[in-house]
PDB file of C-alpha atoms and ligand atoms in Angstrom:
ATOM      1  CA  MET A   1      90.899-131.389  70.131  1.00  0.00           C
ATOM      2  CA  PHE A   2      94.204-130.968  68.286  1.00  0.00           C
ATOM      3  CA  PHE A   3      94.227-128.832  65.147  1.00  0.00           C
ATOM      4  CA  THR A   4      96.548-127.552  62.420  1.00  0.00           C
ATOM      5  CA  LYS A   5      95.762-124.155  60.922  1.00  0.00           C
ATOM      6  CA  MET A   6      96.741-123.973  57.242  1.00  0.00           C
ATOM      7  CA  HIS A   7      96.197-121.685  54.281  1.00  0.00           C
ATOM      8  CA  GLY A   8      96.183-121.708  50.518  1.00  0.00           C
ATOM      9  CA  LEU A   9      97.014-118.157  49.342  1.00  0.00           C
ATOM     10  CA  GLY A  10      95.575-116.712  52.553  1.00  0.00           C
ATOM     11  CA  ASN A  11      92.322-118.727  52.359  1.00  0.00           C
ATOM     12  CA  ASN A  12      92.741-120.240  55.776  1.00  0.00           C
ATOM     13  CA  TYR A  13      91.200-123.267  57.458  1.00  0.00           C
ATOM     14  CA  VAL A  14      91.536-125.022  60.796  1.00  0.00           C
ATOM     15  CA  VAL A  15      92.219-128.660  59.959  1.00  0.00           C
ATOM     16  CA  PHE A  16      91.143-131.524  62.228  1.00  0.00           C
ATOM     17  CA  ASN A  17      92.816-134.859  61.526  1.00  0.00           C
ATOM     18  CA  GLN A  18      90.242-137.587  62.203  1.00  0.00           C
ATOM     19  CA  LEU A  19      92.414-140.411  60.848  1.00  0.00           C
ATOM     20  CA  ASP A  20      94.073-141.240  64.153  1.00  0.00           C
ATOM     21  CA  GLU A  21      92.783-138.586  66.543  1.00  0.00           C
ATOM     22  CA  PRO A  22      89.423-139.972  67.739  1.00  0.00           C
ATOM     23  CA  GLU A  23      88.871-136.936  69.983  1.00  0.00           C
ATOM     24  CA  ASN A  24      88.428-134.986  66.729  1.00  0.00           C
ATOM     25  CA  ILE A  25      85.391-137.058  65.743  1.00  0.00           C
ATOM     26  CA  LEU A  26      82.167-135.407  66.949  1.00  0.00           C
ATOM     27  CA  GLU A  27      78.452-136.056  66.547  1.00  0.00           C
ATOM     28  CA  GLU A  28      77.337-135.057  63.037  1.00  0.00           C
ATOM     29  CA  HIS A  29      75.180-132.178  64.312  1.00  0.00           C
ATOM     30  CA  GLU A  30      78.131-130.611  66.160  1.00  0.00           C
ATOM     31  CA  TYR A  31      80.268-129.698  63.135  1.00  0.00           C
ATOM     32  CA  PRO A  32      78.379-126.544  62.066  1.00  0.00           C
ATOM     33  CA  ASP A  33      78.667-125.130  65.612  1.00  0.00           C
ATOM     34  CA  LEU A  34      82.321-126.165  65.766  1.00  0.00           C
ATOM     35  CA  SER A  35      83.025-124.298  62.510  1.00  0.00           C
ATOM     36  CA  ARG A  36      81.254-121.150  63.723  1.00  0.00           C
ATOM     37  CA  TYR A  37      83.119-121.292  67.062  1.00  0.00           C
ATOM     38  CA  VAL A  38      86.560-122.002  65.561  1.00  0.00           C
ATOM     39  CA  SER A  39      86.171-119.451  62.757  1.00  0.00           C
ATOM     40  CA  ASP A  40      85.339-116.619  65.175  1.00  0.00           C
ATOM     41  CA  VAL A  41      88.467-114.476  65.520  1.00  0.00           C
ATOM     42  CA  ASN A  42      87.380-113.120  68.926  1.00  0.00           C
ATOM     43  CA  PHE A  43      86.080-116.181  70.775  1.00  0.00           C
ATOM     44  CA  GLY A  44      87.703-118.901  68.686  1.00  0.00           C
ATOM     45  CA  ILE A  45      90.809-119.276  66.499  1.00  0.00           C
ATOM     46  CA  GLY A  46      89.805-117.194  63.458  1.00  0.00           C
ATOM     47  CA  SER A  47      89.521-118.815  60.021  1.00  0.00           C
ATOM     48  CA  ASP A  48      87.436-119.081  56.857  1.00  0.00           C
ATOM     49  CA  GLY A  49      86.083-122.377  58.173  1.00  0.00           C
ATOM     50  CA  ILE A  50      87.171-125.863  59.215  1.00  0.00           C
ATOM     51  CA  ILE A  51      88.359-128.928  57.310  1.00  0.00           C
ATOM     52  CA  LEU A  52      88.072-132.533  58.464  1.00  0.00           C
ATOM     53  CA  ILE A  53      90.523-135.160  57.183  1.00  0.00           C
ATOM     54  CA  CYS A  54      88.706-138.503  57.277  1.00  0.00           C
ATOM     55  CA  SER A  55      89.085-142.030  55.975  1.00  0.00           C
ATOM     56  CA  SER A  56      87.268-142.966  52.756  1.00  0.00           C
ATOM     57  CA  ASN A  57      85.791-146.151  51.305  1.00  0.00           C
ATOM     58  CA  ILE A  58      86.163-144.946  47.694  1.00  0.00           C
ATOM     59  CA  ALA A  59      89.413-142.951  47.671  1.00  0.00           C
ATOM     60  CA  ASP A  60      92.688-142.845  49.587  1.00  0.00           C
ATOM     61  CA  PHE A  61      91.365-140.155  51.929  1.00  0.00           C
ATOM     62  CA  LYS A  62      88.309-137.880  52.427  1.00  0.00           C
ATOM     63  CA  MET A  63      88.070-134.140  52.981  1.00  0.00           C
ATOM     64  CA  ARG A  64      85.030-132.344  54.442  1.00  0.00           C
ATOM     65  CA  ILE A  65      84.803-128.564  54.555  1.00  0.00           C
ATOM     66  CA  PHE A  66      82.541-126.305  56.613  1.00  0.00           C
ATOM     67  CA  ASN A  67      82.317-122.555  55.965  1.00  0.00           C
ATOM     68  CA  GLU A  68      82.598-119.851  58.609  1.00  0.00           C
ATOM     69  CA  ASP A  69      78.787-119.778  58.935  1.00  0.00           C
ATOM     70  CA  GLY A  70      78.684-123.527  59.634  1.00  0.00           C
ATOM     71  CA  SER A  71      77.357-124.564  56.214  1.00  0.00           C
ATOM     72  CA  GLU A  72      79.047-127.633  54.699  1.00  0.00           C
ATOM     73  CA  ALA A  73      80.356-127.188  51.134  1.00  0.00           C
ATOM     74  CA  LYS A  74      80.932-129.890  48.535  1.00  0.00           C
ATOM     75  CA  ASN A  75      84.429-128.818  47.543  1.00  0.00           C
ATOM     76  CA  CYS A  76      87.304-126.483  48.414  1.00  0.00           C
ATOM     77  CA  GLY A  77      90.217-126.022  46.023  1.00  0.00           C
ATOM     78  CA  ASN A  78      92.566-124.307  48.469  1.00  0.00           C
ATOM     79  CA  GLY A  79      91.538-126.769  51.153  1.00  0.00           C
ATOM     80  CA  LEU A  80      92.457-129.709  48.910  1.00  0.00           C
ATOM     81  CA  ARG A  81      96.016-128.391  48.534  1.00  0.00           C
ATOM     82  CA  CYS A  82      96.290-127.935  52.308  1.00  0.00           C
ATOM     83  CA  VAL A  83      94.997-131.471  52.924  1.00  0.00           C
ATOM     84  CA  ALA A  84      97.315-132.944  50.270  1.00  0.00           C
ATOM     85  CA  LYS A  85     100.323-131.238  51.867  1.00  0.00           C
ATOM     86  CA  TYR A  86      99.292-132.366  55.350  1.00  0.00           C
ATOM     87  CA  LEU A  87      98.767-136.000  54.256  1.00  0.00           C
ATOM     88  CA  TYR A  88     102.100-136.206  52.437  1.00  0.00           C
ATOM     89  CA  ASP A  89     104.161-134.309  55.032  1.00  0.00           C
ATOM     90  CA  HIS A  90     102.770-136.447  57.868  1.00  0.00           C
ATOM     91  CA  MET A  91     103.411-139.643  55.894  1.00  0.00           C
ATOM     92  CA  TYR A  92      99.794-140.752  55.586  1.00  0.00           C
ATOM     93  CA  ALA A  93     100.219-140.602  51.802  1.00  0.00           C
ATOM     94  CA  LYS A  94     102.877-143.083  50.703  1.00  0.00           C
ATOM     95  CA  SER A  95     103.183-141.683  47.164  1.00  0.00           C
ATOM     96  CA  PRO A  96     103.202-138.113  45.799  1.00  0.00           C
ATOM     97  CA  ARG A  97     100.026-139.046  43.850  1.00  0.00           C
ATOM     98  CA  PHE A  98      96.820-139.974  45.672  1.00  0.00           C
ATOM     99  CA  SER A  99      93.052-139.438  45.661  1.00  0.00           C
ATOM    100  CA  ILE A 100      90.796-137.454  47.980  1.00  0.00           C
ATOM    101  CA  GLU A 101      87.030-137.900  48.242  1.00  0.00           C
ATOM    102  CA  THR A 102      84.955-134.735  48.565  1.00  0.00           C
ATOM    103  CA  ARG A 103      81.179-134.380  48.679  1.00  0.00           C
ATOM    104  CA  GLY A 104      81.506-133.081  45.109  1.00  0.00           C
ATOM    105  CA  GLY A 105      83.366-136.182  43.889  1.00  0.00           C
ATOM    106  CA  VAL A 106      86.811-137.817  44.048  1.00  0.00           C
ATOM    107  CA  VAL A 107      89.789-135.702  42.959  1.00  0.00           C
ATOM    108  CA  ASN A 108      93.370-136.761  42.200  1.00  0.00           C
ATOM    109  CA  VAL A 109      96.234-134.742  43.680  1.00  0.00           C
ATOM    110  CA  GLU A 110      99.943-134.701  42.863  1.00  0.00           C
ATOM    111  CA  ILE A 111     102.675-133.255  45.062  1.00  0.00           C
ATOM    112  CA  GLU A 112     104.558-131.116  42.559  1.00  0.00           C
ATOM    113  CA  GLU A 113     107.483-129.703  44.506  1.00  0.00           C
ATOM    114  CA  GLY A 114     109.028-130.678  47.811  1.00  0.00           C
ATOM    115  CA  PHE A 115     108.174-134.349  47.646  1.00  0.00           C
ATOM    116  CA  GLU A 116     111.868-135.267  48.035  1.00  0.00           C
ATOM    117  CA  GLN A 117     111.604-134.814  51.786  1.00  0.00           C
ATOM    118  CA  ARG A 118     108.608-134.645  54.082  1.00  0.00           C
ATOM    119  CA  GLN A 119     107.460-131.374  55.693  1.00  0.00           C
ATOM    120  CA  SER A 120     108.762-129.543  52.642  1.00  0.00           C
ATOM    121  CA  VAL A 121     105.872-129.703  50.181  1.00  0.00           C
ATOM    122  CA  GLN A 122     105.372-126.348  48.519  1.00  0.00           C
ATOM    123  CA  SER A 123     103.319-126.858  45.366  1.00  0.00           C
ATOM    124  CA  ILE A 124     100.437-129.228  44.693  1.00  0.00           C
ATOM    125  CA  THR A 125      98.532-129.949  41.488  1.00  0.00           C
ATOM    126  CA  VAL A 126      94.894-131.046  41.722  1.00  0.00           C
ATOM    127  CA  ASP A 127      92.788-132.536  38.935  1.00  0.00           C
ATOM    128  CA  MET A 128      89.497-130.851  39.849  1.00  0.00           C
ATOM    129  CA  GLY A 129      87.596-132.912  37.284  1.00  0.00           C
ATOM    130  CA  GLU A 130      85.045-131.579  34.813  1.00  0.00           C
ATOM    131  CA  PRO A 131      82.999-128.420  35.485  1.00  0.00           C
ATOM    132  CA  LYS A 132      79.230-128.790  35.600  1.00  0.00           C
ATOM    133  CA  LEU A 133      77.467-126.172  33.497  1.00  0.00           C
ATOM    134  CA  LEU A 134      73.754-126.952  33.173  1.00  0.00           C
ATOM    135  CA  LYS A 135      71.505-124.748  35.313  1.00  0.00           C
ATOM    136  CA  SER A 136      70.178-127.896  37.006  1.00  0.00           C
ATOM    137  CA  MET A 137      73.757-128.756  38.051  1.00  0.00           C
ATOM    138  CA  ILE A 138      74.721-125.348  39.470  1.00  0.00           C
ATOM    139  CA  PRO A 139      71.886-125.396  40.788  1.00  0.00           C
ATOM    140  CA  MET A 140      69.953-122.311  39.718  1.00  0.00           C
ATOM    141  CA  LYS A 141      66.464-121.443  38.511  1.00  0.00           C
ATOM    142  CA  GLY A 142      65.673-121.358  34.762  1.00  0.00           C
ATOM    143  CA  ASP A 143      65.709-123.903  31.950  1.00  0.00           C
ATOM    144  CA  PRO A 144      67.459-126.885  33.646  1.00  0.00           C
ATOM    145  CA  PHE A 145      69.064-127.992  30.373  1.00  0.00           C
ATOM    146  CA  SER A 146      70.514-124.586  29.475  1.00  0.00           C
ATOM    147  CA  ILE A 147      73.940-123.151  30.341  1.00  0.00           C
ATOM    148  CA  THR A 148      74.295-119.669  31.879  1.00  0.00           C
ATOM    149  CA  ILE A 149      76.806-117.784  29.737  1.00  0.00           C
ATOM    150  CA  ASN A 150      76.802-114.004  30.124  1.00  0.00           C
ATOM    151  CA  GLU A 151      73.056-113.901  30.918  1.00  0.00           C
ATOM    152  CA  PRO A 152      71.530-110.669  32.324  1.00  0.00           C
ATOM    153  CA  TYR A 153      70.074-110.732  35.853  1.00  0.00           C
ATOM    154  CA  THR A 154      68.987-107.805  38.001  1.00  0.00           C
ATOM    155  CA  PHE A 155      70.347-107.386  41.546  1.00  0.00           C
ATOM    156  CA  ASP A 156      69.903-104.274  43.701  1.00  0.00           C
ATOM    157  CA  GLY A 157      68.260-102.487  40.755  1.00  0.00           C
ATOM    158  CA  ASN A 158      71.149-103.034  38.316  1.00  0.00           C
ATOM    159  CA  VAL A 159      71.668-105.566  35.522  1.00  0.00           C
ATOM    160  CA  TYR A 160      74.701-107.863  35.779  1.00  0.00           C
ATOM    161  CA  TYR A 161      75.791-110.484  33.255  1.00  0.00           C
ATOM    162  CA  LEU A 162      76.408-113.839  34.942  1.00  0.00           C
ATOM    163  CA  THR A 163      78.274-116.929  33.780  1.00  0.00           C
ATOM    164  CA  CYS A 164      77.638-119.806  36.195  1.00  0.00           C
ATOM    165  CA  VAL A 165      79.909-122.831  36.741  1.00  0.00           C
ATOM    166  CA  SER A 166      79.908-125.627  39.335  1.00  0.00           C
ATOM    167  CA  MET A 167      83.191-127.220  40.405  1.00  0.00           C
ATOM    168  CA  GLY A 168      81.248-129.394  42.803  1.00  0.00           C
ATOM    169  CA  ASN A 169      80.319-126.119  44.467  1.00  0.00           C
ATOM    170  CA  PRO A 170      78.483-123.295  42.687  1.00  0.00           C
ATOM    171  CA  HIS A 171      80.062-120.093  41.305  1.00  0.00           C
ATOM    172  CA  ALA A 172      78.519-117.032  39.646  1.00  0.00           C
ATOM    173  CA  ILE A 173      81.155-115.153  37.615  1.00  0.00           C
ATOM    174  CA  ILE A 174      80.820-111.517  36.515  1.00  0.00           C
ATOM    175  CA  PHE A 175      83.339-109.945  34.099  1.00  0.00           C
ATOM    176  CA  VAL A 176      84.279-106.373  35.063  1.00  0.00           C
ATOM    177  CA  ASP A 177      86.680-103.667  33.841  1.00  0.00           C
ATOM    178  CA  ASP A 178      88.353-103.208  37.248  1.00  0.00           C
ATOM    179  CA  VAL A 179      88.109-105.815  40.026  1.00  0.00           C
ATOM    180  CA  ASN A 180      89.274-103.232  42.563  1.00  0.00           C
ATOM    181  CA  ALA A 181      86.537-100.736  41.693  1.00  0.00           C
ATOM    182  CA  PHE A 182      83.632-103.211  41.773  1.00  0.00           C
ATOM    183  CA  PRO A 183      81.458-103.125  44.963  1.00  0.00           C
ATOM    184  CA  LEU A 184      81.787-106.885  45.668  1.00  0.00           C
ATOM    185  CA  GLU A 185      81.384-106.446  49.449  1.00  0.00           C
ATOM    186  CA  LYS A 186      77.915-104.992  48.755  1.00  0.00           C
ATOM    187  CA  LEU A 187      76.799-107.099  45.787  1.00  0.00           C
ATOM    188  CA  GLY A 188      78.331-110.411  46.927  1.00  0.00           C
ATOM    189  CA  PRO A 189      75.833-111.169  49.713  1.00  0.00           C
ATOM    190  CA  ILE A 190      72.905-109.966  47.569  1.00  0.00           C
ATOM    191  CA  ILE A 191      73.744-112.457  44.800  1.00  0.00           C
ATOM    192  CA  GLU A 192      74.844-115.200  47.262  1.00  0.00           C
ATOM    193  CA  ASN A 193      71.411-115.180  48.901  1.00  0.00           C
ATOM    194  CA  SER A 194      69.280-114.553  45.791  1.00  0.00           C
ATOM    195  CA  SER A 195      66.284-116.868  45.345  1.00  0.00           C
ATOM    196  CA  LEU A 196      67.774-117.613  41.912  1.00  0.00           C
ATOM    197  CA  PHE A 197      70.159-120.023  43.705  1.00  0.00           C
ATOM    198  CA  PRO A 198      68.409-122.643  45.893  1.00  0.00           C
ATOM    199  CA  GLU A 199      71.733-123.609  47.576  1.00  0.00           C
ATOM    200  CA  ARG A 200      73.123-120.036  47.554  1.00  0.00           C
ATOM    201  CA  ILE A 201      76.283-119.392  45.489  1.00  0.00           C
ATOM    202  CA  ASN A 202      79.882-118.119  45.561  1.00  0.00           C
ATOM    203  CA  VAL A 203      80.284-114.820  43.684  1.00  0.00           C
ATOM    204  CA  GLY A 204      83.446-114.039  41.713  1.00  0.00           C
ATOM    205  CA  ILE A 205      84.449-110.983  39.684  1.00  0.00           C
ATOM    206  CA  VAL A 206      86.989-111.301  36.880  1.00  0.00           C
ATOM    207  CA  GLN A 207      89.082-108.760  34.992  1.00  0.00           C
ATOM    208  CA  VAL A 208      90.663-110.194  31.854  1.00  0.00           C
ATOM    209  CA  LYS A 209      94.342-109.112  31.700  1.00  0.00           C
ATOM    210  CA  GLY A 210      95.210-111.058  28.549  1.00  0.00           C
ATOM    211  CA  PRO A 211      94.610-114.370  26.701  1.00  0.00           C
ATOM    212  CA  LYS A 212      96.412-116.278  29.494  1.00  0.00           C
ATOM    213  CA  GLU A 213      95.880-114.063  32.585  1.00  0.00           C
ATOM    214  CA  LEU A 214      92.973-113.087  34.851  1.00  0.00           C
ATOM    215  CA  ASP A 215      92.478-110.987  37.976  1.00  0.00           C
ATOM    216  CA  TYR A 216      89.875-112.522  40.276  1.00  0.00           C
ATOM    217  CA  ARG A 217      88.234-111.518  43.575  1.00  0.00           C
ATOM    218  CA  VAL A 218      85.660-113.530  45.474  1.00  0.00           C
ATOM    219  CA  TRP A 219      82.774-113.276  47.895  1.00  0.00           C
ATOM    220  CA  GLU A 220      82.466-116.813  49.231  1.00  0.00           C
ATOM    221  CA  ARG A 221      79.183-118.472  50.112  1.00  0.00           C
ATOM    222  CA  GLY A 222      79.187-118.920  53.862  1.00  0.00           C
ATOM    223  CA  SER A 223      82.475-117.079  54.486  1.00  0.00           C
ATOM    224  CA  GLY A 224      82.290-113.681  52.762  1.00  0.00           C
ATOM    225  CA  MET A 225      85.358-111.940  51.290  1.00  0.00           C
ATOM    226  CA  THR A 226      88.365-114.286  51.311  1.00  0.00           C
ATOM    227  CA  MET A 227      91.924-113.879  50.054  1.00  0.00           C
ATOM    228  CA  ALA A 228      91.515-116.691  47.530  1.00  0.00           C
ATOM    229  CA  CYS A 229      89.125-119.381  46.294  1.00  0.00           C
ATOM    230  CA  GLY A 230      90.542-122.380  44.443  1.00  0.00           C
ATOM    231  CA  THR A 231      87.287-123.675  42.982  1.00  0.00           C
ATOM    232  CA  GLY A 232      86.411-120.074  42.147  1.00  0.00           C
ATOM    233  CA  ALA A 233      89.628-119.601  40.185  1.00  0.00           C
ATOM    234  CA  CYS A 234      88.795-122.780  38.241  1.00  0.00           C
ATOM    235  CA  ALA A 235      85.266-121.467  37.590  1.00  0.00           C
ATOM    236  CA  ALA A 236      86.732-118.135  36.446  1.00  0.00           C
ATOM    237  CA  VAL A 237      88.918-119.842  33.821  1.00  0.00           C
ATOM    238  CA  VAL A 238      86.020-122.005  32.593  1.00  0.00           C
ATOM    239  CA  ALA A 239      83.720-118.949  32.403  1.00  0.00           C
ATOM    240  CA  ALA A 240      86.346-116.810  30.646  1.00  0.00           C
ATOM    241  CA  THR A 241      87.024-119.601  28.142  1.00  0.00           C
ATOM    242  CA  MET A 242      83.287-120.030  27.413  1.00  0.00           C
ATOM    243  CA  ASN A 243      83.122-116.270  26.810  1.00  0.00           C
ATOM    244  CA  GLN A 244      86.097-116.505  24.403  1.00  0.00           C
ATOM    245  CA  TYR A 245      88.396-114.301  26.511  1.00  0.00           C
ATOM    246  CA  LEU A 246      91.104-116.952  26.869  1.00  0.00           C
ATOM    247  CA  GLU A 247      93.146-119.257  24.661  1.00  0.00           C
ATOM    248  CA  LYS A 248      91.649-122.742  25.013  1.00  0.00           C
ATOM    249  CA  TYR A 249      93.622-125.487  26.812  1.00  0.00           C
ATOM    250  CA  GLU A 250      96.472-123.128  27.804  1.00  0.00           C
ATOM    251  CA  PRO A 251      97.735-122.704  31.402  1.00  0.00           C
ATOM    252  CA  ILE A 252      96.124-119.529  32.770  1.00  0.00           C
ATOM    253  CA  ILE A 253      97.611-117.407  35.562  1.00  0.00           C
ATOM    254  CA  VAL A 254      94.861-116.293  37.936  1.00  0.00           C
ATOM    255  CA  HIS A 255      95.815-113.443  40.267  1.00  0.00           C
ATOM    256  CA  LEU A 256      93.915-113.483  43.574  1.00  0.00           C
ATOM    257  CA  PRO A 257      94.391-111.087  46.494  1.00  0.00           C
ATOM    258  CA  GLY A 258      96.374-113.792  48.331  1.00  0.00           C
ATOM    259  CA  GLY A 259      98.547-114.874  45.407  1.00  0.00           C
ATOM    260  CA  ASP A 260      98.525-116.690  42.055  1.00  0.00           C
ATOM    261  CA  LEU A 261      97.149-120.010  40.868  1.00  0.00           C
ATOM    262  CA  THR A 262      97.841-121.737  37.551  1.00  0.00           C
ATOM    263  CA  ILE A 263      94.679-123.229  36.076  1.00  0.00           C
ATOM    264  CA  ARG A 264      94.286-125.273  32.901  1.00  0.00           C
ATOM    265  CA  TRP A 265      91.034-126.560  31.366  1.00  0.00           C
ATOM    266  CA  ASP A 266      92.437-129.391  29.270  1.00  0.00           C
ATOM    267  CA  GLU A 267      91.437-131.061  26.027  1.00  0.00           C
ATOM    268  CA  LYS A 268      89.593-133.833  27.925  1.00  0.00           C
ATOM    269  CA  GLY A 269      87.502-131.297  29.829  1.00  0.00           C
ATOM    270  CA  HIS A 270      89.321-131.633  33.169  1.00  0.00           C
ATOM    271  CA  VAL A 271      90.307-128.514  35.109  1.00  0.00           C
ATOM    272  CA  TRP A 272      93.784-128.656  36.682  1.00  0.00           C
ATOM    273  CA  LYS A 273      94.838-126.315  39.490  1.00  0.00           C
ATOM    274  CA  LYS A 274      98.425-125.801  40.679  1.00  0.00           C
ATOM    275  CA  GLY A 275      99.409-123.711  43.699  1.00  0.00           C
ATOM    276  CA  GLU A 276     100.944-123.491  47.134  1.00  0.00           C
ATOM    277  CA  ALA A 277      99.705-124.428  50.580  1.00  0.00           C
ATOM    278  CA  ASP A 278     101.343-123.933  53.963  1.00  0.00           C
ATOM    279  CA  TYR A 279     101.056-124.325  57.725  1.00  0.00           C
ATOM    280  CA  ILE A 280     100.250-121.462  60.069  1.00  0.00           C
ATOM    281  CA  CYS A 281     100.222-123.158  63.475  1.00  0.00           C
ATOM    282  CA  HIS A 282      99.339-126.294  65.435  1.00  0.00           C
ATOM    283  CA  GLY A 283      97.464-126.283  68.712  1.00  0.00           C
ATOM    284  CA  GLU A 284      94.915-127.713  71.080  1.00  0.00           C
ATOM    285  CA  LEU A 285      91.344-126.343  71.030  1.00  0.00           C
ATOM    286  CA  LYS A 286      89.344-126.004  74.235  1.00  0.00           C
ATOM    287  CA  TYR A 287      86.002-127.516  73.193  1.00  0.00           C
ATOM    288  CA  SER A 288      83.410-129.352  75.253  1.00  0.00           C
ATOM    289  CA  LYS A 289      81.710-132.073  73.238  1.00  0.00           C
ATOM    290  CA  ASN A 290      77.916-132.392  73.028  1.00  0.00           C
ATOM    291  CA  LYS A 291      77.548-128.990  74.686  1.00  0.00           C
TER     292      LYS A 291
HETATM  293  N1  LIG B 301      82.636-121.190  50.279  1.00  0.00           N
HETATM  294  C1  LIG B 301      82.692-122.355  49.389  1.00  0.00           C
HETATM  295  C2  LIG B 301      83.578-123.465  49.995  1.00  0.00           C
HETATM  296  C3  LIG B 301      85.053-123.067  50.055  1.00  0.00           C
HETATM  297  C4  LIG B 301      85.647-122.941  48.667  1.00  0.00           C
HETATM  298  C5  LIG B 301      86.941-122.161  48.555  1.00  0.00           C
HETATM  299  N2  LIG B 301      87.550-121.712  49.770  1.00  0.00           N
HETATM  300  C6  LIG B 301      87.947-122.846  47.642  1.00  0.00           C
HETATM  301  O1  LIG B 301      89.159-122.729  47.867  1.00  0.00           O
HETATM  302  O2  LIG B 301      87.483-123.485  46.656  1.00  0.00           O
HETATM  303  C7  LIG B 301      81.266-122.894  49.165  1.00  0.00           C
HETATM  304  O3  LIG B 301      80.418-122.756  50.060  1.00  0.00           O
HETATM  305  O4  LIG B 301      81.057-123.490  48.090  1.00  0.00           O
END
């Protein structure tokens, strides 16, 4: 199996092109094991998960994403930028604007910089669509028709105020005074696996730096601490706007451990994300099918 390892701000995935590499198409039940094997830094390649680039019947292309633990997610913001770069650089995408189907819905991408010549894409903008806010859409327990804005919940004996947003995949956001002092490595897995969230949840902490700037760190569902989370950065801006920390409709700079993203929740309710993506390496994976 041939792969390309890529990253978006250090959130790294091993990408398998299934468009014209049939040896990359496995039985459905094999993908979780493949992701666990590939993601293992000792016995595999080492990554936050795997991404499959597939054909689509409803969009120009399709992206599937599996976390390090083998669970399949409905969306991946950093992964979408990697896939967009790969598709344009390798001339699958004929125009700098095209659509990608995810399990969370179809998104539109635009190659921002580097489209003049292939293999040089640096910056990609993605229309991530509208956030889903009702508890039933996260999903989480409680009144299905209510929105979770700064609501108190107890984890590990302490009360934390959650704002929950789905960008196709679920995010619990907590506002803190210092993202570097908060024990996310300890609290992340406790919240991720709480019975409050039937499909588990990604956990993000946000420090407001100003009306157009956030610091954000993430514990990802199924992958743990990562250097960045694109959907999480979108959820952070939506949550901070709902809590009146940010100027509405303005481009917001979100600082993540792996770098910065520019996020805008526009007047029509769509969340736009702009950032970089890049290659790390190409290679051939030793993998025996149907093992
Ligand atoms: N762990 C996430 C999927 C990856 C999302 C993240 N890497 C991003 O860039 O959005 C989940 O299970 O919903």
